[in-house]
Protein backbone atom coordinates (compact mmCIF):
# COMPACT_ATOMS: atom_id res chain seq x y z
CA UNK A 1 0.00 0.00 0.00
CA UNK A 2 1.53 3.40 -0.94
CA UNK A 3 2.25 5.68 2.03
CA UNK A 4 1.63 9.38 2.53
CA UNK A 5 3.44 11.30 5.26
CA UNK A 6 0.94 13.96 6.37
CA UNK A 7 2.27 16.98 8.28
CA UNK A 8 -0.19 19.37 9.93
CA UNK A 9 -3.41 17.76 11.16
CA UNK A 10 -5.50 20.81 12.03
CA UNK A 11 -9.03 21.73 10.95
CA UNK A 12 -8.17 21.03 7.31
CA UNK A 13 -5.30 18.53 7.49
CA UNK A 14 -7.08 16.14 9.90
CA UNK A 15 -10.06 15.41 7.61
CA UNK A 16 -7.81 15.39 4.51
CA UNK A 17 -5.62 12.70 6.09
CA UNK A 18 -8.73 10.70 6.97
CA UNK A 19 -9.88 10.80 3.34
CA UNK A 20 -6.50 9.46 2.24
CA UNK A 21 -7.00 6.54 4.62
CA UNK A 22 -10.48 5.95 3.18
CA UNK A 23 -8.92 5.81 -0.30
CA UNK A 24 -6.53 3.07 0.89
CA UNK A 25 -3.38 5.10 1.31
CA UNK A 26 -1.35 4.29 4.41
CA UNK A 27 -0.76 7.50 6.40
CA UNK A 28 2.03 8.37 8.80
CA UNK A 29 1.09 11.61 10.52
CA UNK A 30 2.87 14.37 12.40
CA UNK A 31 1.66 17.54 14.10
CA UNK A 32 3.35 19.69 16.74
CA UNK A 33 0.17 19.51 18.81
CA UNK A 34 -0.50 16.07 20.29
CA UNK A 35 -4.23 16.74 20.52
CA UNK A 36 -4.40 16.98 16.71
CA UNK A 37 -3.45 13.28 16.37
CA UNK A 38 -6.24 11.41 18.10
CA UNK A 39 -8.85 11.55 15.33
CA UNK A 40 -6.56 10.47 12.50
CA UNK A 41 -4.91 7.75 14.57
CA UNK A 42 -8.37 6.39 15.47
CA UNK A 43 -9.06 6.32 11.72
CA UNK A 44 -5.96 4.21 11.09
CA UNK A 45 -2.99 6.58 10.69
CA UNK A 46 0.33 5.90 12.40
CA UNK A 47 1.46 8.79 14.62
CA UNK A 48 5.09 9.81 14.14
CA UNK A 49 7.09 11.66 16.82
CA UNK A 50 8.58 14.13 14.31
CA UNK A 51 8.30 15.18 10.67
CA UNK A 52 11.57 13.33 10.03
CA UNK A 53 10.10 10.11 11.40
CA UNK A 54 6.85 10.60 9.47
CA UNK A 55 8.66 10.74 6.10
CA UNK A 56 10.60 7.52 6.64
CA UNK A 57 9.40 5.12 3.92
CA UNK A 58 6.84 7.57 2.54
CA UNK A 59 6.10 7.66 -1.20
CA UNK A 60 4.47 11.10 -0.98
CA UNK A 61 4.53 13.96 1.56
CA UNK A 62 1.54 16.29 2.06
CA UNK A 63 1.72 19.34 4.34
CA UNK A 64 -1.18 21.51 5.58
CA UNK A 65 0.36 24.19 7.79
CA UNK A 66 -0.62 27.70 8.91
CA UNK A 67 1.81 29.91 6.94
CA UNK A 68 5.02 30.11 4.90
CA UNK A 69 7.33 30.23 7.91
CA UNK A 70 5.92 26.93 9.22
CA UNK A 71 6.31 25.24 5.83
CA UNK A 72 9.91 26.50 5.54
CA UNK A 73 10.75 25.25 9.01
CA UNK A 74 9.48 21.76 8.13
CA UNK A 75 11.00 21.56 4.63
CA UNK A 76 14.25 23.56 4.57
CA UNK A 77 17.64 23.66 6.29
CA UNK A 78 19.65 20.97 8.01
CA UNK A 79 16.66 20.00 10.16
CA UNK A 80 14.22 20.07 7.23
CA UNK A 81 12.82 17.08 5.36
CA UNK A 82 13.98 18.03 1.83
CA UNK A 83 17.56 17.05 2.55
CA UNK A 84 16.43 13.70 4.00
CA UNK A 85 13.94 12.52 1.39
CA UNK A 86 15.00 10.08 -1.33
CA UNK A 87 15.40 11.77 -4.71
CA UNK A 88 12.19 11.83 -6.76
CA UNK A 89 9.86 11.91 -3.75
CA UNK A 90 6.68 13.90 -4.43
CA UNK A 91 6.03 16.70 -1.89
CA UNK A 92 2.72 18.59 -2.00
CA UNK A 93 2.22 21.69 0.13
CA UNK A 94 -1.53 22.34 0.38
CA UNK A 95 -1.14 25.23 2.89
CA UNK A 96 -2.07 28.77 1.84
CA UNK A 97 1.25 30.64 1.85
CA UNK A 98 2.87 33.55 0.02
CA UNK A 99 3.86 32.86 -3.57
CA UNK A 100 7.45 34.04 -2.98
CA UNK A 101 8.01 31.40 -0.30
CA UNK A 102 6.38 28.77 -2.52
CA UNK A 103 8.84 29.65 -5.32
CA UNK A 104 11.74 29.47 -2.83
CA UNK A 105 10.57 25.99 -1.84
CA UNK A 106 10.47 24.92 -5.50
CA UNK A 107 14.11 26.01 -5.98
CA UNK A 108 15.24 24.23 -2.80
CA UNK A 109 13.31 21.09 -3.76
CA UNK A 110 14.90 21.02 -7.21
CA UNK A 111 18.36 21.28 -5.60
CA UNK A 112 17.54 18.17 -3.55
CA UNK A 113 15.97 16.25 -6.46
CA UNK A 114 12.49 16.49 -4.92
CA UNK A 115 9.33 16.76 -7.06
CA UNK A 116 7.57 19.67 -5.31
CA UNK A 117 4.17 21.29 -6.02
CA UNK A 118 2.33 24.13 -4.29
CA UNK A 119 -1.26 22.80 -4.09
CA UNK A 120 -3.44 25.19 -2.04
CA UNK A 121 -7.12 24.38 -1.67
CA UNK A 122 -10.50 26.02 -1.87
CA UNK A 123 -13.60 24.75 -0.12
CA UNK A 124 -12.95 25.03 3.62
CA UNK A 125 -13.47 22.51 6.40
CA UNK A 126 -16.76 21.14 5.05
CA UNK A 127 -15.14 20.27 1.69
CA UNK A 128 -12.08 18.86 3.48
CA UNK A 129 -14.40 16.52 5.40
CA UNK A 130 -16.45 15.60 2.35
CA UNK A 131 -13.36 15.05 0.18
CA UNK A 132 -14.55 17.63 -2.35
CA UNK A 133 -11.78 20.24 -2.12
CA UNK A 134 -10.62 22.16 -5.18
CA UNK A 135 -6.82 22.10 -5.65
CA UNK A 136 -4.82 24.66 -7.64
CA UNK A 137 -1.35 23.37 -8.39
CA UNK A 138 1.91 25.10 -9.26
CA UNK A 139 4.93 23.26 -10.69
CA UNK A 140 5.81 21.01 -13.60
CA UNK A 141 3.35 19.08 -15.77
CA UNK A 142 5.11 15.84 -14.77
CA UNK A 143 4.67 16.54 -11.05
CA UNK A 144 1.02 17.44 -11.68
CA UNK A 145 0.31 14.02 -13.20
CA UNK A 146 1.76 12.35 -10.09
CA UNK A 147 0.03 14.79 -7.72
CA UNK A 148 -3.42 14.22 -9.19
CA UNK A 149 -3.34 10.61 -8.10
CA UNK A 150 -3.01 11.68 -4.44
CA UNK A 151 -5.13 14.82 -4.56
CA UNK A 152 -8.20 13.07 -5.96
CA UNK A 153 -8.49 11.15 -2.67
CA UNK A 154 -9.03 14.50 -0.92
CA UNK A 155 -10.77 16.54 -3.59
CA UNK A 156 -13.16 16.64 -6.49
CA UNK A 157 -11.24 15.33 -9.51
CA UNK A 158 -12.91 17.89 -11.80
CA UNK A 159 -11.62 20.70 -9.58
CA UNK A 160 -7.93 19.74 -9.57
CA UNK A 161 -6.20 22.34 -11.75
CA UNK A 162 -2.67 22.75 -13.02
CA UNK A 163 -2.52 26.52 -12.50
CA UNK A 164 0.94 26.92 -14.06
CA UNK A 165 4.64 26.92 -13.05
CA UNK A 166 6.27 27.29 -9.60
CA UNK A 167 4.04 29.25 -7.18
CA UNK A 168 1.10 29.47 -9.63
CA UNK A 169 -1.20 27.60 -7.24
CA UNK A 170 -0.60 30.23 -4.54
CA UNK A 171 -1.12 33.06 -7.04
CA UNK A 172 -4.45 31.52 -8.15
CA UNK A 173 -5.53 31.03 -4.53
CA UNK A 174 -4.68 34.60 -3.44
CA UNK A 175 -6.42 36.11 -6.48
CA UNK A 176 -9.51 33.93 -6.01
CA UNK A 177 -9.91 34.76 -2.33
CA UNK A 178 -9.44 38.47 -2.99
CA UNK A 179 -12.30 38.26 -5.52
CA UNK A 180 -14.39 36.29 -3.01
CA UNK A 181 -13.91 39.00 -0.36
CA UNK A 182 -14.83 41.74 -2.82
CA UNK A 183 -17.99 40.05 -4.11
CA UNK A 184 -19.11 39.08 -0.61
CA UNK A 185 -18.86 42.75 0.46
CA UNK A 186 -20.67 43.83 -2.73
CA UNK A 187 -23.39 41.24 -2.15
CA UNK A 188 -23.90 42.49 1.43
CA UNK A 189 -24.10 46.10 0.25
CA UNK A 190 -26.63 45.22 -2.48
CA UNK A 191 -28.83 43.30 -0.02
CA UNK A 192 -28.61 46.13 2.53
CA UNK A 193 -29.75 48.70 -0.06
CA UNK A 194 -32.63 46.41 -1.07
CA UNK A 195 -33.80 45.81 2.52
CA UNK A 196 -33.58 49.53 3.38
CA UNK A 197 -35.95 50.12 0.46
CA UNK A 198 -38.50 47.47 1.35
CA UNK A 199 -37.27 44.48 -0.67
CA UNK A 200 -37.48 40.99 0.78
CA UNK A 201 -33.83 39.72 0.85
CA UNK A 202 -34.98 36.27 -0.37
CA UNK A 203 -36.80 37.73 -3.36
CA UNK A 204 -33.93 40.13 -4.11
CA UNK A 205 -31.44 37.25 -3.91
CA UNK A 206 -33.46 35.26 -6.47
CA UNK A 207 -33.61 38.31 -8.76
CA UNK A 208 -29.83 38.84 -8.56
CA UNK A 209 -29.11 35.12 -9.06
CA UNK A 210 -31.14 35.26 -12.29
CA UNK A 211 -29.46 38.53 -13.31
CA UNK A 212 -25.98 39.86 -13.99
CA UNK A 213 -25.15 40.27 -10.27
CA UNK A 214 -25.14 36.47 -9.79
CA UNK A 215 -22.12 35.20 -7.85
CA UNK A 216 -20.91 32.43 -5.51
CA UNK A 217 -21.89 34.30 -2.31
CA UNK A 218 -25.50 34.46 -3.56
CA UNK A 219 -25.51 30.92 -4.91
CA UNK A 220 -24.20 28.99 -1.92
CA UNK A 221 -23.39 31.37 0.94
CA UNK A 222 -26.11 34.00 1.24
CA UNK A 223 -25.04 36.49 3.97
CA UNK A 224 -28.60 37.48 4.99
CA UNK A 225 -29.77 35.33 7.93
CA UNK A 226 -32.41 32.80 7.02
CA UNK A 227 -32.31 33.23 3.24
CA UNK A 228 -30.28 30.07 2.72
CA UNK A 229 -30.48 26.95 4.83
CA UNK A 230 -27.06 25.84 6.10
CA UNK A 231 -25.30 29.16 5.40
CA UNK A 232 -23.35 30.52 8.43
CA UNK A 233 -25.56 33.67 8.41
CA UNK A 234 -28.44 31.56 9.72
CA UNK A 235 -26.38 30.35 12.68
CA UNK A 236 -25.11 33.66 14.07
CA UNK A 237 -22.30 33.58 11.47
CA UNK A 238 -20.74 30.44 12.97
CA UNK A 239 -18.97 28.23 12.00
CA UNK A 240 -17.58 29.00 8.58
CA UNK A 241 -14.61 30.59 6.86
CA UNK A 242 -13.21 32.79 9.61
CA UNK A 243 -12.65 36.53 9.21
CA UNK A 244 -9.07 35.87 10.47
CA UNK A 245 -8.41 33.51 7.54
CA UNK A 246 -9.92 35.92 5.02
CA UNK A 247 -7.74 38.72 6.43
CA UNK A 248 -4.69 36.44 6.12
CA UNK A 249 -5.54 35.64 2.47
CA UNK A 250 -6.18 39.30 1.61
CA UNK A 251 -2.79 40.17 3.12
CA UNK A 252 -1.17 37.61 0.79
CA UNK A 253 -3.11 38.93 -2.23
CA UNK A 254 -2.19 42.55 -1.55
CA UNK A 255 1.46 41.67 -1.00
CA UNK A 256 1.43 39.83 -4.33
CA UNK A 257 -0.30 42.75 -6.08
CA UNK A 258 2.37 45.14 -4.76
CA UNK A 259 5.19 42.82 -5.84
CA UNK A 260 3.57 42.64 -9.29
CA UNK A 261 2.96 46.44 -9.54
CA UNK A 262 -0.80 45.89 -9.78
CA UNK A 263 -2.89 48.60 -8.12
CA UNK A 264 -5.46 46.31 -6.43
CA UNK A 265 -7.52 49.13 -4.91
CA UNK A 266 -10.65 47.06 -4.22
CA UNK A 267 -8.51 44.31 -2.68
CA UNK A 268 -6.98 46.88 -0.31
CA UNK A 269 -10.43 48.20 0.60
CA UNK A 270 -11.68 44.68 1.27
CA UNK A 271 -8.63 44.16 3.48
CA UNK A 272 -9.54 47.31 5.46
CA UNK A 273 -13.08 45.94 5.96
CA UNK A 274 -11.83 42.58 7.27
CA UNK A 275 -9.16 44.19 9.47
CA UNK A 276 -11.88 46.36 11.09
CA UNK A 277 -13.94 43.23 11.75
CA UNK A 278 -10.89 41.68 13.41
CA UNK A 279 -10.37 44.83 15.51
CA UNK A 280 -14.03 44.56 16.58
CA UNK A 281 -13.32 41.07 17.98
CA UNK A 282 -15.08 39.18 15.17
CA UNK A 283 -12.00 37.34 13.86
CA UNK A 284 -13.41 33.90 14.59
CA UNK A 285 -16.81 34.55 12.99
CA UNK A 286 -17.64 33.67 9.39
CA UNK A 287 -16.50 36.24 6.82
CA UNK A 288 -20.10 36.89 5.69
CA UNK A 289 -20.58 38.75 9.03
CA UNK A 290 -19.72 41.89 7.09
CA UNK A 291 -23.52 41.97 6.53
CA UNK A 292 -24.04 42.91 10.16
CA UNK A 293 -21.96 46.07 9.97
CA UNK A 294 -24.21 47.32 7.14
CA UNK A 295 -27.62 46.59 8.67
CA UNK A 296 -28.54 47.05 12.28
CA UNK A 297 -31.46 44.59 12.23
CA UNK A 298 -31.08 42.09 9.42
CA UNK A 299 -33.57 39.67 10.91
CA UNK A 300 -31.08 37.54 12.89
P1 LIG B 1 -5.07 24.85 11.81
O1 LIG B 1 -4.44 25.90 12.63
O2 LIG B 1 -6.35 24.23 12.26
O3 LIG B 1 -4.01 23.64 11.57
C1 LIG B 1 -2.64 23.81 11.37
C2 LIG B 1 -1.94 22.67 12.08
O4 LIG B 1 -0.53 22.75 11.79
C3 LIG B 1 -2.06 22.73 13.60
O5 LIG B 1 -2.59 21.49 14.08
C4 LIG B 1 -0.64 22.98 14.09
O6 LIG B 1 -0.36 22.36 15.34
C5 LIG B 1 0.16 22.37 12.97
N1 LIG B 1 1.54 22.86 12.88
C6 LIG B 1 2.00 24.13 12.94
N2 LIG B 1 3.34 24.15 12.77
C7 LIG B 1 3.73 22.86 12.61
C8 LIG B 1 4.99 22.24 12.39
N3 LIG B 1 6.11 22.95 12.31
N4 LIG B 1 5.02 20.88 12.27
C9 LIG B 1 3.88 20.15 12.33
N5 LIG B 1 2.65 20.69 12.55
C10 LIG B 1 2.59 22.03 12.69
O7 LIG B 1 -5.24 25.49 10.35
P2 LIG B 1 -6.21 24.96 9.17
O8 LIG B 1 -7.52 25.67 9.26
O9 LIG B 1 -6.14 23.48 9.11
O10 LIG B 1 -5.46 25.60 7.91
C11 LIG B 1 -4.28 25.03 7.38
C12 LIG B 1 -3.94 25.75 6.09
O11 LIG B 1 -5.05 25.65 5.19
C13 LIG B 1 -3.67 27.25 6.26
O12 LIG B 1 -2.62 27.64 5.42
C14 LIG B 1 -5.00 27.90 5.85
O13 LIG B 1 -4.84 29.23 5.37
C15 LIG B 1 -5.44 26.95 4.75
N6 LIG B 1 -6.88 26.93 4.50
C16 LIG B 1 -7.76 26.86 5.54
C17 LIG B 1 -9.13 26.83 5.28
C18 LIG B 1 -10.15 26.74 6.40
O14 LIG B 1 -11.34 26.94 6.15
N7 LIG B 1 -9.73 26.45 7.64
C19 LIG B 1 -9.60 26.87 3.95
C20 LIG B 1 -8.67 26.90 2.91
C21 LIG B 1 -7.30 26.93 3.20
PDB file of C-alpha atoms and ligand atoms in Angstrom, residues 7-8 10-13 30-33 64-66 70 73-74 95-96 121 124-125 173 241 245 248, ligand 1:
ATOM      1  CA  UNK A   7       2.273  16.979   8.277  1.00  0.00           C
ATOM      2  CA  UNK A   8      -0.194  19.370   9.932  1.00  0.00           C
ATOM      3  CA  UNK A  10      -5.497  20.806  12.032  1.00  0.00           C
ATOM      4  CA  UNK A  11      -9.031  21.729  10.951  1.00  0.00           C
ATOM      5  CA  UNK A  12      -8.171  21.025   7.312  1.00  0.00           C
ATOM      6  CA  UNK A  13      -5.301  18.527   7.495  1.00  0.00           C
ATOM      7  CA  UNK A  30       2.872  14.373  12.399  1.00  0.00           C
ATOM      8  CA  UNK A  31       1.656  17.545  14.103  1.00  0.00           C
ATOM      9  CA  UNK A  32       3.345  19.693  16.738  1.00  0.00           C
ATOM     10  CA  UNK A  33       0.174  19.508  18.808  1.00  0.00           C
ATOM     11  CA  UNK A  64      -1.180  21.508   5.584  1.00  0.00           C
ATOM     12  CA  UNK A  65       0.365  24.187   7.794  1.00  0.00           C
ATOM     13  CA  UNK A  66      -0.618  27.696   8.906  1.00  0.00           C
ATOM     14  CA  UNK A  70       5.917  26.929   9.217  1.00  0.00           C
ATOM     15  CA  UNK A  73      10.753  25.249   9.014  1.00  0.00           C
ATOM     16  CA  UNK A  74       9.478  21.764   8.125  1.00  0.00           C
ATOM     17  CA  UNK A  95      -1.141  25.226   2.887  1.00  0.00           C
ATOM     18  CA  UNK A  96      -2.067  28.767   1.839  1.00  0.00           C
ATOM     19  CA  UNK A 121      -7.118  24.379  -1.669  1.00  0.00           C
ATOM     20  CA  UNK A 124     -12.952  25.033   3.620  1.00  0.00           C
ATOM     21  CA  UNK A 125     -13.465  22.511   6.404  1.00  0.00           C
ATOM     22  CA  UNK A 173      -5.525  31.027  -4.534  1.00  0.00           C
ATOM     23  CA  UNK A 241     -14.607  30.585   6.861  1.00  0.00           C
ATOM     24  CA  UNK A 245      -8.408  33.510   7.539  1.00  0.00           C
ATOM     25  CA  UNK A 248      -4.693  36.440   6.119  1.00  0.00           C
TER      26      UNK A 248
HETATM   27  P1  LIG B   1      -5.065  24.847  11.812  1.00  0.00           P
HETATM   28  O1  LIG B   1      -4.436  25.903  12.635  1.00  0.00           O
HETATM   29  O2  LIG B   1      -6.349  24.231  12.257  1.00  0.00           O
HETATM   30  O3  LIG B   1      -4.008  23.639  11.571  1.00  0.00           O
HETATM   31  C1  LIG B   1      -2.642  23.815  11.367  1.00  0.00           C
HETATM   32  C2  LIG B   1      -1.936  22.670  12.075  1.00  0.00           C
HETATM   33  O4  LIG B   1      -0.535  22.752  11.792  1.00  0.00           O
HETATM   34  C3  LIG B   1      -2.064  22.730  13.602  1.00  0.00           C
HETATM   35  O5  LIG B   1      -2.593  21.492  14.076  1.00  0.00           O
HETATM   36  C4  LIG B   1      -0.636  22.981  14.093  1.00  0.00           C
HETATM   37  O6  LIG B   1      -0.357  22.360  15.335  1.00  0.00           O
HETATM   38  C5  LIG B   1       0.164  22.370  12.973  1.00  0.00           C
HETATM   39  N1  LIG B   1       1.538  22.860  12.881  1.00  0.00           N
HETATM   40  C6  LIG B   1       1.998  24.127  12.939  1.00  0.00           C
HETATM   41  N2  LIG B   1       3.340  24.154  12.770  1.00  0.00           N
HETATM   42  C7  LIG B   1       3.729  22.858  12.608  1.00  0.00           C
HETATM   43  C8  LIG B   1       4.986  22.236  12.391  1.00  0.00           C
HETATM   44  N3  LIG B   1       6.108  22.952  12.309  1.00  0.00           N
HETATM   45  N4  LIG B   1       5.021  20.885  12.274  1.00  0.00           N
HETATM   46  C9  LIG B   1       3.884  20.151  12.335  1.00  0.00           C
HETATM   47  N5  LIG B   1       2.650  20.691  12.549  1.00  0.00           N
HETATM   48  C10 LIG B   1       2.591  22.031  12.688  1.00  0.00           C
HETATM   49  O7  LIG B   1      -5.237  25.485  10.347  1.00  0.00           O
HETATM   50  P2  LIG B   1      -6.206  24.963   9.168  1.00  0.00           P
HETATM   51  O8  LIG B   1      -7.516  25.667   9.262  1.00  0.00           O
HETATM   52  O9  LIG B   1      -6.141  23.482   9.106  1.00  0.00           O
HETATM   53  O10 LIG B   1      -5.460  25.599   7.907  1.00  0.00           O
HETATM   54  C11 LIG B   1      -4.282  25.026   7.376  1.00  0.00           C
HETATM   55  C12 LIG B   1      -3.938  25.755   6.090  1.00  0.00           C
HETATM   56  O11 LIG B   1      -5.047  25.651   5.187  1.00  0.00           O
HETATM   57  C13 LIG B   1      -3.673  27.252   6.263  1.00  0.00           C
HETATM   58  O12 LIG B   1      -2.623  27.635   5.424  1.00  0.00           O
HETATM   59  C14 LIG B   1      -5.001  27.898   5.848  1.00  0.00           C
HETATM   60  O13 LIG B   1      -4.837  29.228   5.374  1.00  0.00           O
HETATM   61  C15 LIG B   1      -5.439  26.954   4.746  1.00  0.00           C
HETATM   62  N6  LIG B   1      -6.883  26.930   4.500  1.00  0.00           N
HETATM   63  C16 LIG B   1      -7.762  26.862   5.540  1.00  0.00           C
HETATM   64  C17 LIG B   1      -9.132  26.827   5.278  1.00  0.00           C
HETATM   65  C18 LIG B   1     -10.145  26.742   6.401  1.00  0.00           C
HETATM   66  O14 LIG B   1     -11.341  26.937   6.151  1.00  0.00           O
HETATM   67  N7  LIG B   1      -9.732  26.446   7.643  1.00  0.00           N
HETATM   68  C19 LIG B   1      -9.597  26.869   3.951  1.00  0.00           C
HETATM   69  C20 LIG B   1      -8.666  26.900   2.905  1.00  0.00           C
HETATM   70  C21 LIG B   1      -7.303  26.933   3.196  1.00  0.00           C
END
